[in-house]
mmCIF file with all atom_site columns, C-alpha atoms in Angstrom:
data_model
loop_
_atom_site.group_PDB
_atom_site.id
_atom_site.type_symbol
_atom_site.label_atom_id
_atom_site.label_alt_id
_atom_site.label_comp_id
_atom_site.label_asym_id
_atom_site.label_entity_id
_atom_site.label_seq_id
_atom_site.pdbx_PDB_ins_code
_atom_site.Cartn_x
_atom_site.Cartn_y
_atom_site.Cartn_z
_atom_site.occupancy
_atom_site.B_iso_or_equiv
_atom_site.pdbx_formal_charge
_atom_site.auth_seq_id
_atom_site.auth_comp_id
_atom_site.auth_asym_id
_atom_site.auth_atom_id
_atom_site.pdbx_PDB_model_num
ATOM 1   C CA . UNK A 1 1   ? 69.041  100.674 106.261 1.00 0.00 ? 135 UNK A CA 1
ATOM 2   C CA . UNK A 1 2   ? 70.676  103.552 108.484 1.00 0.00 ? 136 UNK A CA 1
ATOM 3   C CA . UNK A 1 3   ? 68.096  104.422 111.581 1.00 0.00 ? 137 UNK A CA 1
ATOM 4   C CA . UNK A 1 4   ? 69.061  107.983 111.437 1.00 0.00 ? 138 UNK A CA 1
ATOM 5   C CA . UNK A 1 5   ? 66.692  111.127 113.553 1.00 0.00 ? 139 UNK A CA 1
ATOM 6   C CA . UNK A 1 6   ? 63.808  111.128 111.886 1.00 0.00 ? 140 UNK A CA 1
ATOM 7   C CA . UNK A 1 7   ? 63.689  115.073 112.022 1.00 0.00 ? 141 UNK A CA 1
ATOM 8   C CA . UNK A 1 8   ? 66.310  114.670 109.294 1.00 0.00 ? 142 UNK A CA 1
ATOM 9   C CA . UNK A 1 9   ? 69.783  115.937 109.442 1.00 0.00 ? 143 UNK A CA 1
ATOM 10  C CA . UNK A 1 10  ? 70.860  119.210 111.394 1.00 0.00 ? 144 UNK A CA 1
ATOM 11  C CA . UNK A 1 11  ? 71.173  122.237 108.616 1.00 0.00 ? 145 UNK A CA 1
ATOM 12  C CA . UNK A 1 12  ? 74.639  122.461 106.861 1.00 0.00 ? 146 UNK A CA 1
ATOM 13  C CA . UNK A 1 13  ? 75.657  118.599 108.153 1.00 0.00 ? 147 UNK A CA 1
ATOM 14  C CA . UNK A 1 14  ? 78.303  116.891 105.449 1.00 0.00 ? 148 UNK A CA 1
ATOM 15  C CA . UNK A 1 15  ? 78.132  113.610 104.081 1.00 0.00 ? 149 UNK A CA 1
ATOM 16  C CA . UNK A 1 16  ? 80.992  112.563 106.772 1.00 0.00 ? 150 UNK A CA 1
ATOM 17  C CA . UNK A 1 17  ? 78.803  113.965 109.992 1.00 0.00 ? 151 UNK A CA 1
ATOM 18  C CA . UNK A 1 18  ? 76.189  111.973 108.683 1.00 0.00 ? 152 UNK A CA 1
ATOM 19  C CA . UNK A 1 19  ? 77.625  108.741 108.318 1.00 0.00 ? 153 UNK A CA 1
ATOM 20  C CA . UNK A 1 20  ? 78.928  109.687 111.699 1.00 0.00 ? 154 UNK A CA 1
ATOM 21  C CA . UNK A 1 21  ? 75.674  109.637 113.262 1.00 0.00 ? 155 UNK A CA 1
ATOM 22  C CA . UNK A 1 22  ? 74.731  106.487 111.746 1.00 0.00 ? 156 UNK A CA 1
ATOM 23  C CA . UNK A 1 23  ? 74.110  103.662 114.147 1.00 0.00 ? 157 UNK A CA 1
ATOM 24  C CA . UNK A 1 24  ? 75.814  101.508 111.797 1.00 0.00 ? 158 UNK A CA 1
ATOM 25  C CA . UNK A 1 25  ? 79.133  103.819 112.535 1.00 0.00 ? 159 UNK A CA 1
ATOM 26  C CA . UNK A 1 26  ? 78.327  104.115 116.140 1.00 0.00 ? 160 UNK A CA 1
ATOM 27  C CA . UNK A 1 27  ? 78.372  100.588 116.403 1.00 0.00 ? 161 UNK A CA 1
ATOM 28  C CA . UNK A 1 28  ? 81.699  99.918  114.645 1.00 0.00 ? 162 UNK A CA 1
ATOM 29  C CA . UNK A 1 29  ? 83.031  102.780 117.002 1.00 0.00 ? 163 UNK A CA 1
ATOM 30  C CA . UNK A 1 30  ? 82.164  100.835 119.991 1.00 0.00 ? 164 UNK A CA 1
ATOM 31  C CA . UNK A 1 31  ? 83.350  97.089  119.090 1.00 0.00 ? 165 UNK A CA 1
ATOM 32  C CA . UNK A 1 32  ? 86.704  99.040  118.131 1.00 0.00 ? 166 UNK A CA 1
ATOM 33  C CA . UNK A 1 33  ? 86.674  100.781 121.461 1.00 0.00 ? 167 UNK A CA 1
ATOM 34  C CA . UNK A 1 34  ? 86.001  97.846  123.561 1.00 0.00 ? 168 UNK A CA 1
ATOM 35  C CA . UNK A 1 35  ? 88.646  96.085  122.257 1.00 0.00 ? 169 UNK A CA 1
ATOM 36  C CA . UNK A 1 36  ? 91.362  98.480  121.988 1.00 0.00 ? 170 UNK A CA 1
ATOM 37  C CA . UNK A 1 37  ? 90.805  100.803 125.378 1.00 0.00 ? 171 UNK A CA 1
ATOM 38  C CA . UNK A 1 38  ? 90.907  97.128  127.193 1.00 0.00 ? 172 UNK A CA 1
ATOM 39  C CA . UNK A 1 39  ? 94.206  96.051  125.240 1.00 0.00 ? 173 UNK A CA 1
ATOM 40  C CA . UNK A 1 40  ? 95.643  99.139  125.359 1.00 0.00 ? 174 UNK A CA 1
ATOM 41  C CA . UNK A 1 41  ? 95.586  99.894  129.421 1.00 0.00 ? 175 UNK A CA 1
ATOM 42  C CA . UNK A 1 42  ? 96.196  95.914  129.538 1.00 0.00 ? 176 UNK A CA 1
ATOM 43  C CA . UNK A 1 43  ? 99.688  96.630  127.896 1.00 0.00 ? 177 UNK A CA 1
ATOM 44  C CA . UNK A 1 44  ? 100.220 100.108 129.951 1.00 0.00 ? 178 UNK A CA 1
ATOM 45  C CA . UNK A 1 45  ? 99.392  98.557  133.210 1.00 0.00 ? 179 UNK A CA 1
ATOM 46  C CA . UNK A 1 46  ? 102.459 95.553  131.950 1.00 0.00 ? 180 UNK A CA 1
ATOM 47  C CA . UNK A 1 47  ? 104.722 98.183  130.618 1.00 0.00 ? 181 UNK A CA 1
ATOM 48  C CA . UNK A 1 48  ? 105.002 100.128 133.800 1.00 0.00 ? 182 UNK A CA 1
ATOM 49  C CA . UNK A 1 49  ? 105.027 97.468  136.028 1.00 0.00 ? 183 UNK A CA 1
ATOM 50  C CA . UNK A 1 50  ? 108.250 96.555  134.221 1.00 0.00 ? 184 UNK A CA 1
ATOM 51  C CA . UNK A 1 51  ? 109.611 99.979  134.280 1.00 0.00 ? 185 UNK A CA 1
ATOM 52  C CA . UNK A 1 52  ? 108.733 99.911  138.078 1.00 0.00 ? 186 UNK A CA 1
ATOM 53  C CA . UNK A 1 53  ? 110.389 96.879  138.544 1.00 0.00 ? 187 UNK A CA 1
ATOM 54  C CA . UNK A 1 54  ? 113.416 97.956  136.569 1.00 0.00 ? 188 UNK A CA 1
ATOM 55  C CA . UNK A 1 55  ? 113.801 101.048 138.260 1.00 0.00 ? 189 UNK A CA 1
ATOM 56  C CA . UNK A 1 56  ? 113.042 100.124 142.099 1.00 0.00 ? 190 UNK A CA 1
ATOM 57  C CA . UNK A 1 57  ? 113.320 96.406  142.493 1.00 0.00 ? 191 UNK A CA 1
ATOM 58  C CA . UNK A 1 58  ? 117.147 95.886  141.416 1.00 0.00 ? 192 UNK A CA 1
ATOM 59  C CA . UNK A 1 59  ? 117.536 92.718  143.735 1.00 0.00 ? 193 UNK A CA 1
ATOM 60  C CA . UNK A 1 60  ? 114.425 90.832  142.132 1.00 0.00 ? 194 UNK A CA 1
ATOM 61  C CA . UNK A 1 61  ? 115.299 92.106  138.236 1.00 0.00 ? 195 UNK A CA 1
ATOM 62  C CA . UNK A 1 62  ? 118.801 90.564  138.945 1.00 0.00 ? 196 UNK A CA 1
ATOM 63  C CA . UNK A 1 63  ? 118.111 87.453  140.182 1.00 0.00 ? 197 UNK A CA 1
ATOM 64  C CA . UNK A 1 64  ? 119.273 84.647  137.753 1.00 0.00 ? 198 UNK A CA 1
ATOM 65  C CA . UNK A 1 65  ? 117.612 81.887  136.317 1.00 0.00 ? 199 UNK A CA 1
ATOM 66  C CA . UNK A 1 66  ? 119.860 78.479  137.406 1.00 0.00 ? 200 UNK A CA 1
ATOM 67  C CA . UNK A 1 67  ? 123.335 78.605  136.581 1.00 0.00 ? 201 UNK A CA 1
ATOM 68  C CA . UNK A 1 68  ? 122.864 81.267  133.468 1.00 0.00 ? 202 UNK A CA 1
ATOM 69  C CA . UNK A 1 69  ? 123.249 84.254  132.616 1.00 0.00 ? 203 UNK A CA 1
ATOM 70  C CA . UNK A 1 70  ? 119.490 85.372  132.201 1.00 0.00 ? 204 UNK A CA 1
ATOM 71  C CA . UNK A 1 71  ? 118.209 88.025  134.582 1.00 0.00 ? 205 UNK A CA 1
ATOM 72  C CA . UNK A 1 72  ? 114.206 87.796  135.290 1.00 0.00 ? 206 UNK A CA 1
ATOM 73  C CA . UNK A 1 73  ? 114.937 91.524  134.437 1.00 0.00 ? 207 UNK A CA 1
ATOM 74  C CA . UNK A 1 74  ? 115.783 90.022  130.342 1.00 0.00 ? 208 UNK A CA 1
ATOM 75  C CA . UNK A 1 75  ? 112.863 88.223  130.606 1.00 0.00 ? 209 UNK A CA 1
ATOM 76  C CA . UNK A 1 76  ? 110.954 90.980  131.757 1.00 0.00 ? 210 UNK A CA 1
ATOM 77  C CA . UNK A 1 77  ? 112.094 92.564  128.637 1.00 0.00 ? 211 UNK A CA 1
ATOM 78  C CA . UNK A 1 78  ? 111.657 90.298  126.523 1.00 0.00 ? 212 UNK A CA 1
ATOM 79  C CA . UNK A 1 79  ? 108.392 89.948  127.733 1.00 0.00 ? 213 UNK A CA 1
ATOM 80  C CA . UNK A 1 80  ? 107.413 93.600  126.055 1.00 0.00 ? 214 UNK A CA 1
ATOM 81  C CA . UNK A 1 81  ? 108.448 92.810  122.844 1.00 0.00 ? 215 UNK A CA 1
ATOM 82  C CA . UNK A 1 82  ? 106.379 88.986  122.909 1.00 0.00 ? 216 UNK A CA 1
ATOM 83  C CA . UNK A 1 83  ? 103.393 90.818  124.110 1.00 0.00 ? 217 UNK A CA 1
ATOM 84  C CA . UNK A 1 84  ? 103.107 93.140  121.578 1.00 0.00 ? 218 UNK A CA 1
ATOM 85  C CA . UNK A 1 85  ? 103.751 90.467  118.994 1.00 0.00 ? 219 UNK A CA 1
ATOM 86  C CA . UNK A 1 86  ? 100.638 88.823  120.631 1.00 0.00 ? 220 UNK A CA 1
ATOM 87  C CA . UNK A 1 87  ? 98.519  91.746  120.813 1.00 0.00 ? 221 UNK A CA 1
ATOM 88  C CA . UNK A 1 88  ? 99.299  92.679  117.205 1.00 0.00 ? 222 UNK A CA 1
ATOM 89  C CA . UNK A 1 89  ? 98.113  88.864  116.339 1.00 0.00 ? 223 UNK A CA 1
ATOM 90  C CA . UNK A 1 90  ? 95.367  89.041  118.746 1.00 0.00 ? 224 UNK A CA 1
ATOM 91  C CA . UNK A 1 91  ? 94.325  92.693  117.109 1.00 0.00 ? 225 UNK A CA 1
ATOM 92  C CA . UNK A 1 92  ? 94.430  91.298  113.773 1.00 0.00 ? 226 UNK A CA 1
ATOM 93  C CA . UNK A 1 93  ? 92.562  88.523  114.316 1.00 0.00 ? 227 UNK A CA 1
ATOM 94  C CA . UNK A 1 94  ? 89.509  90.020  116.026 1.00 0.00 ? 228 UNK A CA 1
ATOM 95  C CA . UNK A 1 95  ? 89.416  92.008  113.290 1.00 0.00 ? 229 UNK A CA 1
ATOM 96  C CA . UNK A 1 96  ? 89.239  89.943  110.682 1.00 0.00 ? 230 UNK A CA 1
ATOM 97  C CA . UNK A 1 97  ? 86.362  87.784  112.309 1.00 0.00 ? 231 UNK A CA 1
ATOM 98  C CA . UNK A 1 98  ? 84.404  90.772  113.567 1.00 0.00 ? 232 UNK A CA 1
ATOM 99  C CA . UNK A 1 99  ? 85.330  94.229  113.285 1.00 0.00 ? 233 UNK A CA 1
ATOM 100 C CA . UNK A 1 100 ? 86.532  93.960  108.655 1.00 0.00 ? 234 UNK A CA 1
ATOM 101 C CA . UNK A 1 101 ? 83.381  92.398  107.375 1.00 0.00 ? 235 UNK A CA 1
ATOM 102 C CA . UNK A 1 102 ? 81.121  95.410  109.181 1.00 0.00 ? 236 UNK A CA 1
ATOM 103 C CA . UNK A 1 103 ? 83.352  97.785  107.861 1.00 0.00 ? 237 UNK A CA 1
ATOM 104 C CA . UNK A 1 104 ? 83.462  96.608  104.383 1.00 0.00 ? 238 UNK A CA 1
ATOM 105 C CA . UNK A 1 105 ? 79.399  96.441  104.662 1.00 0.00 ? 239 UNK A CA 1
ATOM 106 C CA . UNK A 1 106 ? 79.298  100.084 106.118 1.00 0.00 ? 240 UNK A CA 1
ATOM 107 C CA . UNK A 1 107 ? 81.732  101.438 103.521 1.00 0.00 ? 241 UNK A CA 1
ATOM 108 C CA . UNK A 1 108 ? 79.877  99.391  100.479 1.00 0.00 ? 242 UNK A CA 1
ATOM 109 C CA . UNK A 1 109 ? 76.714  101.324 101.778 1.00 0.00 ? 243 UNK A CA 1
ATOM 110 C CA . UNK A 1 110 ? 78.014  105.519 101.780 1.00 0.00 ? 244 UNK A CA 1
ATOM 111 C CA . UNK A 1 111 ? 79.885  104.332 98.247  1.00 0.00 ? 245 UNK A CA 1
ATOM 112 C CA . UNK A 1 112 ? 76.358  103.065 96.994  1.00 0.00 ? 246 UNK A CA 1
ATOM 113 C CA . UNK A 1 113 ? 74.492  106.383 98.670  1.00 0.00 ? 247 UNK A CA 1
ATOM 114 C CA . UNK A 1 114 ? 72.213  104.353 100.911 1.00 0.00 ? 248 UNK A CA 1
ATOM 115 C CA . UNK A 1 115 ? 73.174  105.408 104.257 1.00 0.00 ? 249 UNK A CA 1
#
């Protein structure tokens, strides 16, 4: 099943560097990747910009929402914690549509030797 080099595997390789250089790891490496590195630098990009804020826009952080006590700074806040809530969901569900069934496959294949 694996589409390994066909001049066979480099002298000394282990069972792990093989499966490594399967395309059917290489490919589980990159739909992991190109959901996570995008996800990941989505939530820095959010997290900083609130730091930013907090730190050097004191007049727009403070500003309150009608006649309350709730700061678009709170909200800001508040903010963090919802989004990682959604990009835990969001994590978890990609990964049970596409990423958990491959892996299962892949895994069912080096336990049964035919990769």
């Amino acid at each position: 099943m694996s589409d390994l080099s066909t001049a066979g595997p480099p002298p000394g390789e282990t069972e792990y560097q093989r499966v490594q250089r399967s395309d059917e790891f290489q490919g589980l490496r990159r739909a992991f990747r190109s959901f996570v590195f995008p996800m990941t630098a989505l939530f820095l990009v959010w997290y900083f910009v609130y730091v930013l804020l907090a730190n050097y826009a004191h007049d727009f952080m403070s500003i309150r929402l009608g006649d309350s006590n709730i700061t678009v700074g709170l909200l800001f806040g508040l903010g963090q914690f919802v989004s990682t809530f959604v990009i835990t969901m969001l994590y978890a569900r990609w990964a049970n549509k596409k990423f958990d069934a491959r892996a299962d496959a892949l895994r069912r294949e080096i336990e049964e030797g035919e990769l």
